[in-house]
CSV table of C-alpha atoms and ligand atoms in Angstrom, one decimal:
chain,number,residue,atom,x,y,z
A,4,MET,CA,12.0,-13.1,-45.1
A,5,GLU,CA,10.3,-11.7,-48.0
A,6,THR,CA,11.9,-13.1,-50.8
A,7,LYS,CA,10.8,-10.5,-53.1
A,8,ILE,CA,13.3,-8.6,-55.2
A,9,ARG,CA,13.0,-4.7,-54.6
A,10,ARG,CA,13.2,-2.0,-56.5
A,11,LYS,CA,14.7,0.8,-55.7
A,12,LYS,CA,12.4,4.3,-55.1
A,13,LYS,CA,13.0,7.2,-55.4
A,14,ALA,CA,10.9,10.3,-54.2
A,15,SER,CA,9.6,12.5,-56.5
A,16,VAL,CA,7.5,15.8,-56.2
A,17,GLU,CA,4.7,17.6,-58.8
A,18,GLU,CA,6.3,20.6,-58.9
A,19,ALA,CA,3.2,22.8,-60.1
A,20,LEU,CA,1.7,21.9,-57.4
A,21,CYS,CA,4.2,22.1,-54.5
A,22,VAL,CA,3.6,25.0,-52.2
A,23,ALA,CA,7.2,25.4,-50.4
A,24,CYS,CA,6.5,24.7,-47.3
A,25,GLY,CA,9.4,22.6,-46.5
A,26,CYS,CA,7.2,20.2,-44.7
A,27,CYS,CA,9.2,17.5,-47.0
A,28,ARG,CA,13.1,18.3,-46.1
A,29,LYS,CA,12.2,18.5,-42.3
A,30,VAL,CA,11.7,15.3,-42.0
A,31,CYS,CA,14.4,14.1,-45.1
A,32,PRO,CA,17.0,12.2,-42.9
A,33,LYS,CA,19.3,12.0,-45.7
A,34,GLN,CA,18.5,16.0,-46.2
A,35,ALA,CA,18.1,14.9,-50.1
A,36,ILE,CA,15.9,18.4,-50.8
A,37,GLU,CA,16.1,22.1,-50.8
A,38,ILE,CA,13.2,23.7,-51.1
A,39,TRP,CA,14.8,25.9,-54.7
A,40,LYS,CA,14.3,29.7,-54.2
A,41,GLY,CA,11.0,29.8,-52.3
A,42,VAL,CA,8.8,27.8,-55.3
A,43,THR,CA,9.2,23.8,-54.7
A,44,ALA,CA,11.6,21.2,-53.7
A,45,ARG,CA,13.9,19.8,-55.2
A,46,ILE,CA,15.0,16.6,-54.1
A,47,CYS,CA,18.7,15.2,-55.3
A,48,ALA,CA,17.9,11.6,-57.0
A,49,GLU,CA,22.1,10.9,-55.2
A,50,LYS,CA,20.7,11.2,-52.0
A,51,CYS,CA,17.6,9.9,-51.2
A,52,ILE,CA,17.3,6.6,-50.1
A,53,GLY,CA,13.3,6.2,-50.3
A,54,CYS,CA,12.2,5.8,-47.0
A,55,GLY,CA,8.9,7.7,-47.9
A,56,LYS,CA,8.7,10.2,-45.1
A,57,CYS,CA,8.3,12.7,-47.0
A,58,VAL,CA,5.9,11.4,-48.6
A,59,LYS,CA,3.9,11.2,-45.5
A,60,GLU,CA,4.4,14.1,-44.7
A,61,CYS,CA,4.0,16.6,-47.3
A,62,PRO,CA,0.4,18.2,-46.6
A,63,ALA,CA,-0.2,18.9,-49.9
A,64,SER,CA,0.6,15.4,-51.0
A,65,VAL,CA,2.1,15.6,-54.0
A,66,ILE,CA,5.7,13.4,-53.3
A,67,SER,CA,5.4,10.4,-54.8
A,68,LEU,CA,7.9,7.3,-54.6
A,69,GLN,CA,8.9,6.1,-58.4
A,70,GLU,CA,10.6,3.0,-59.5
A,71,VAL,CA,14.1,3.5,-61.1
A,72,GLN,CA,16.1,1.7,-63.2
A,73,PRO,CA,18.3,-0.2,-60.9
B,16,MET,CA,18.0,15.0,-35.8
B,17,LYS,CA,19.3,18.6,-34.1
B,18,LYS,CA,17.0,21.2,-32.7
B,19,HIS,CA,17.7,24.8,-33.8
B,20,TRP,CA,16.4,27.5,-31.5
B,21,TYR,CA,13.8,27.7,-34.2
B,22,ASP,CA,12.1,24.9,-33.7
B,23,TYR,CA,10.7,26.7,-31.0
B,24,LEU,CA,8.6,29.0,-32.3
B,25,TRP,CA,5.6,27.4,-31.7
B,26,ILE,CA,5.8,28.3,-28.2
B,27,LEU,CA,5.8,32.1,-29.6
B,28,SER,CA,3.0,31.3,-31.5
B,29,LEU,CA,0.9,29.5,-28.8
B,30,ALA,CA,1.7,31.8,-26.4
B,31,TYR,CA,0.5,35.0,-28.9
B,32,LEU,CA,-3.0,33.6,-28.7
B,33,ILE,CA,-3.5,32.8,-25.3
B,34,LEU,CA,-1.6,36.7,-24.3
B,35,GLY,CA,-4.8,38.3,-27.0
B,36,PHE,CA,-7.3,36.6,-24.6
B,37,PHE,CA,-5.9,38.7,-21.4
B,38,ASN,CA,-5.0,42.3,-23.4
B,39,ILE,CA,-5.9,42.2,-26.2
B,40,LEU,CA,-3.2,45.1,-27.9
B,41,PHE,CA,-1.2,42.2,-28.0
B,42,ALA,CA,-2.7,41.1,-31.0
B,43,TRP,CA,-0.3,43.8,-32.4
B,44,LEU,CA,2.4,41.5,-32.2
B,45,GLY,CA,1.2,39.5,-34.7
B,46,LEU,CA,1.5,41.8,-37.6
B,47,LEU,CA,5.7,40.3,-37.2
B,48,CYS,CA,4.1,37.1,-38.5
B,49,PHE,CA,2.7,39.8,-41.3
B,50,PHE,CA,6.2,41.7,-42.0
B,51,ILE,CA,8.8,38.7,-41.4
B,52,PRO,CA,7.8,36.9,-43.9
B,53,LEU,CA,7.5,39.4,-47.2
B,54,ILE,CA,10.8,40.8,-45.5
B,55,ILE,CA,12.6,37.2,-45.9
B,56,SER,CA,10.3,36.6,-49.8
B,57,ILE,CA,10.9,39.7,-50.8
B,58,GLY,CA,15.1,40.3,-49.7
B,59,TRP,CA,16.2,37.1,-50.5
B,60,GLY,CA,13.4,35.3,-52.5
B,61,THR,CA,13.6,32.2,-50.2
B,62,LYS,CA,10.4,30.9,-48.0
B,63,GLY,CA,13.1,31.1,-45.2
B,64,TYR,CA,9.7,31.9,-42.9
B,65,CYS,CA,7.6,28.6,-44.0
B,66,ASN,CA,10.6,26.8,-43.9
B,67,ARG,CA,12.0,27.1,-41.1
B,68,TYR,CA,10.3,29.9,-38.5
B,69,CYS,CA,6.4,30.4,-38.6
B,70,GLY,CA,6.1,29.4,-35.4
B,71,ARG,CA,2.3,28.4,-36.1
B,72,GLY,CA,3.3,25.3,-39.0
B,73,GLN,CA,5.4,24.4,-36.5
B,74,LEU,CA,2.2,24.2,-33.4
B,75,PHE,CA,-0.2,22.5,-36.4
B,76,ALA,CA,2.4,20.3,-36.7
B,77,LEU,CA,3.0,19.3,-32.9
B,78,LEU,CA,-0.2,18.7,-32.3
B,79,GLY,CA,-1.6,17.0,-35.9
B,80,GLY,CA,1.7,15.0,-35.4
B,81,ARG,CA,4.0,14.5,-32.3
B,82,LEU,CA,0.4,14.0,-30.4
B,83,GLY,CA,-1.8,12.4,-32.9
B,84,LEU,CA,-4.8,14.8,-33.7
B,85,SER,CA,-4.2,14.9,-37.6
B,86,ARG,CA,-6.6,12.3,-39.2
B,87,LYS,CA,-3.4,11.9,-42.0
B,88,LYS,CA,-5.5,10.8,-45.3
B,89,ASP,CA,-5.1,13.1,-48.2
B,90,ILE,CA,-5.8,17.1,-48.7
B,91,PRO,CA,-9.1,17.2,-51.4
B,92,ASN,CA,-7.2,18.2,-55.5
B,93,TRP,CA,-9.9,21.4,-55.2
B,94,MET,CA,-7.8,23.0,-51.8
B,95,LYS,CA,-4.2,22.7,-53.7
B,96,SER,CA,-5.4,23.9,-57.0
B,97,ARG,CA,-4.0,27.3,-57.8
B,98,TRP,CA,-7.8,29.0,-58.2
B,99,PHE,CA,-8.7,28.2,-54.9
B,100,ARG,CA,-6.3,29.3,-53.4
B,101,TYR,CA,-5.1,32.5,-55.7
B,102,GLY,CA,-9.2,32.9,-54.3
B,103,PHE,CA,-7.7,32.4,-50.5
B,104,LEU,CA,-5.5,34.7,-50.2
B,105,ILE,CA,-7.3,37.3,-52.3
B,106,PHE,CA,-10.5,36.7,-50.2
B,107,PHE,CA,-8.3,37.4,-47.4
B,108,PHE,CA,-7.2,40.5,-48.1
B,109,ILE,CA,-10.9,42.2,-48.9
B,110,MET,CA,-11.5,41.0,-45.3
B,111,PHE,CA,-8.0,42.7,-44.2
B,112,PHE,CA,-9.1,46.0,-46.6
B,113,GLN,CA,-12.6,45.4,-44.7
B,114,MET,CA,-10.9,45.7,-41.3
B,115,LEU,CA,-8.0,48.2,-41.5
B,116,TRP,CA,-11.1,50.7,-42.1
B,117,SER,CA,-13.3,49.8,-39.6
B,118,THR,CA,-10.4,50.9,-37.4
B,119,TYR,CA,-9.6,53.4,-40.1
B,120,LEU,CA,-13.8,55.1,-39.0
B,121,VAL,CA,-12.6,54.4,-34.9
B,122,PHE,CA,-9.2,56.8,-35.4
B,123,ALA,CA,-11.7,59.4,-37.2
B,124,GLY,CA,-14.7,58.9,-34.5
B,125,ALA,CA,-17.2,58.0,-36.7
B,126,LYS,CA,-17.3,54.6,-35.3
B,127,ASP,CA,-17.2,53.5,-32.0
B,128,LEU,CA,-14.4,50.8,-30.8
B,129,ARG,CA,-16.3,47.4,-30.8
B,130,GLN,CA,-15.3,45.6,-27.8
B,131,VAL,CA,-16.0,41.7,-30.0
B,132,VAL,CA,-13.1,39.1,-31.9
B,133,THR,CA,-15.7,38.5,-35.3
B,134,LEU,CA,-14.8,34.6,-35.6
B,135,LEU,CA,-14.5,33.4,-39.5
B,136,TRP,CA,-16.2,36.5,-40.5
B,137,THR,CA,-19.4,36.0,-39.1
B,138,PHE,CA,-19.1,35.4,-35.4
B,139,ARG,CA,-18.7,38.2,-33.1
B,140,LEU,CA,-17.7,36.5,-30.0
B,141,PRO,CA,-17.3,39.2,-27.0
B,142,TRP,CA,-14.4,39.9,-25.2
B,143,ASN,CA,-14.1,43.2,-23.3
B,144,TRP,CA,-12.7,41.5,-20.5
B,145,ALA,CA,-8.8,41.6,-23.1
B,146,TYR,CA,-9.6,45.6,-23.3
B,147,HIS,CA,-9.1,47.4,-19.7
B,148,GLY,CA,-6.9,50.6,-20.9
B,149,THR,CA,-7.3,54.5,-22.3
B,150,LEU,CA,-4.2,54.8,-22.9
B,151,PHE,CA,-4.0,54.2,-26.7
B,152,HIS,CA,-6.4,55.7,-29.1
B,153,PRO,CA,-9.4,53.2,-29.3
B,154,GLY,CA,-8.5,53.1,-32.6
B,155,VAL,CA,-5.6,51.4,-32.2
B,156,ALA,CA,-7.6,48.9,-30.0
B,157,GLN,CA,-10.4,48.7,-33.1
B,158,PHE,CA,-7.4,46.7,-35.3
B,159,ALA,CA,-6.0,45.1,-31.8
B,160,PHE,CA,-9.1,43.1,-31.9
B,161,GLY,CA,-9.5,42.8,-36.0
B,162,PHE,CA,-5.7,41.7,-35.7
B,163,TYR,CA,-6.7,39.0,-34.2
B,164,SER,CA,-9.6,38.1,-35.5
B,165,VAL,CA,-8.0,37.0,-38.0
B,166,MET,CA,-5.4,35.2,-36.5
B,167,LEU,CA,-8.1,32.7,-34.0
B,168,THR,CA,-9.9,32.8,-37.2
B,169,SER,CA,-6.9,31.7,-39.0
B,170,THR,CA,-6.2,28.9,-36.5
B,171,VAL,CA,-9.4,27.5,-36.1
B,172,LEU,CA,-9.6,26.6,-39.8
B,173,GLY,CA,-5.9,25.5,-39.6
B,174,LEU,CA,-6.8,23.3,-36.7
B,175,ILE,CA,-10.0,22.0,-38.5
B,176,THR,CA,-7.9,20.6,-41.8
B,177,MET,CA,-5.3,19.7,-39.7
B,178,VAL,CA,-8.3,17.3,-38.0
B,179,LEU,CA,-9.5,16.1,-41.4
B,180,PHE,CA,-5.9,16.4,-43.4
B,181,LYS,CA,-2.9,16.3,-42.4
B,182,PRO,CA,-1.2,18.0,-40.1
B,183,ARG,CA,0.1,20.9,-41.1
B,184,SER,CA,-2.6,21.3,-44.5
B,185,TRP,CA,-2.8,25.0,-43.3
B,186,CYS,CA,0.2,25.6,-45.1
B,187,VAL,CA,-1.1,24.9,-48.6
B,188,TYR,CA,-3.8,27.7,-48.5
B,189,CYS,CA,-2.3,30.0,-46.0
B,190,PRO,CA,-2.5,33.5,-47.8
B,191,MET,CA,0.4,34.2,-46.0
B,192,GLY,CA,2.9,31.3,-47.6
B,193,THR,CA,0.9,31.3,-50.9
B,194,MET,CA,2.0,35.5,-51.0
B,195,THR,CA,6.0,34.6,-50.4
B,196,GLN,CA,5.0,31.8,-52.8
B,197,LEU,CA,4.2,34.4,-55.1
B,198,ILE,CA,7.0,36.5,-54.4
B,199,CYS,CA,9.5,33.8,-55.1
B,200,ARG,CA,8.2,32.9,-58.5
B,201,ALA,CA,8.7,36.7,-60.0
B,202,LYS,CA,12.1,36.5,-58.4
B,203,ALA,CA,13.2,33.5,-59.4
B,204,LYS,CA,12.2,34.5,-63.2
C,22,SF4,S1,5.4,19.0,-47.5
C,22,SF4,FE1,5.7,18.8,-49.6
C,22,SF4,S2,4.0,20.9,-50.7
C,22,SF4,FE2,5.7,21.6,-49.1
C,22,SF4,S3,7.6,21.7,-49.8
C,22,SF4,FE3,7.3,19.7,-49.9
C,22,SF4,S4,6.9,18.7,-51.6
C,22,SF4,FE4,6.4,21.1,-51.4
C,23,SF4,S1,12.0,9.9,-49.8
C,23,SF4,FE1,13.6,10.1,-48.1
C,23,SF4,S2,15.5,10.2,-48.2
C,23,SF4,FE2,13.7,10.4,-49.9
C,23,SF4,S3,13.6,12.7,-50.2
C,23,SF4,FE3,11.9,11.9,-49.3
C,23,SF4,S4,12.3,12.3,-47.1
C,23,SF4,FE4,13.7,12.1,-48.0
C,24,SF4,S1,2.7,28.5,-44.9
C,24,SF4,FE1,1.9,29.6,-42.9
C,24,SF4,S2,1.5,28.3,-41.9
C,24,SF4,FE2,2.6,27.6,-43.7
C,24,SF4,S3,4.9,28.0,-42.6
C,24,SF4,FE3,4.2,29.4,-44.5
C,24,SF4,S4,3.2,31.6,-42.9
C,24,SF4,FE4,3.1,29.4,-41.7
């Protein structure tokens, strides 16, 4: 087993480059993503568990996992 | 995750491409994936079409994702820049109006119907087996050939970027996607 302490991570969208295609929303297991007014994806930090599925899916690669303070 | 009826619209997108191979007049149906996204974005201010209903996006997700026909690499930065996306939209519009113009010329009788599908705005593929009738004016068929060219070209481009980058890379620079996002942006102000 890994003994490293795992930091908590959350997904974050670079909104200026998001194309609002909604691919990320489709794969999110926690329904943490909404496409705000067809302009950009927004992630609800409370719901996000940092699984990274949306990061892999995003065709524009504008989502990244960011460490957050626990 | 629960599947909805609209998760199967990729079947229609595939059927569209196949039907156009047998009878070009089916190409007219493609106008649906032109007007529905516009109506949704103008009426509701969302990209609901892209987010839910677009069969083409689903088709790429299926081929590139489930069937693994994609390298799943990041798309280059210039391709997601606004310059490229808006530039491609403008280019697409110019080509679209050029297509409308040649349709007009056939309607006006100034030009004869050309039974070709133009791929990537350059390569003319003979497509005469898909045109059978004199039921409609040749202009109707000319529009169908033109519209099918647009659809086939965008599918081919989408497939290329699907293989090179992520499955739905086409959605980054898809003119319909860019246009509906612009409309939403304007409405969100
Ligand atoms: S997948 Fe990427 S580009 Fe598409 S809506 Fe989500 S963050 Fe935006
Ligand atoms: S990291 Fe996982 S839980 Fe968080 S928004 Fe992305 S897909 Fe949803
Ligand atoms: S961006 Fe284009 S291909 Fe992608 S979902 Fe929207 S309309 Fe369909």
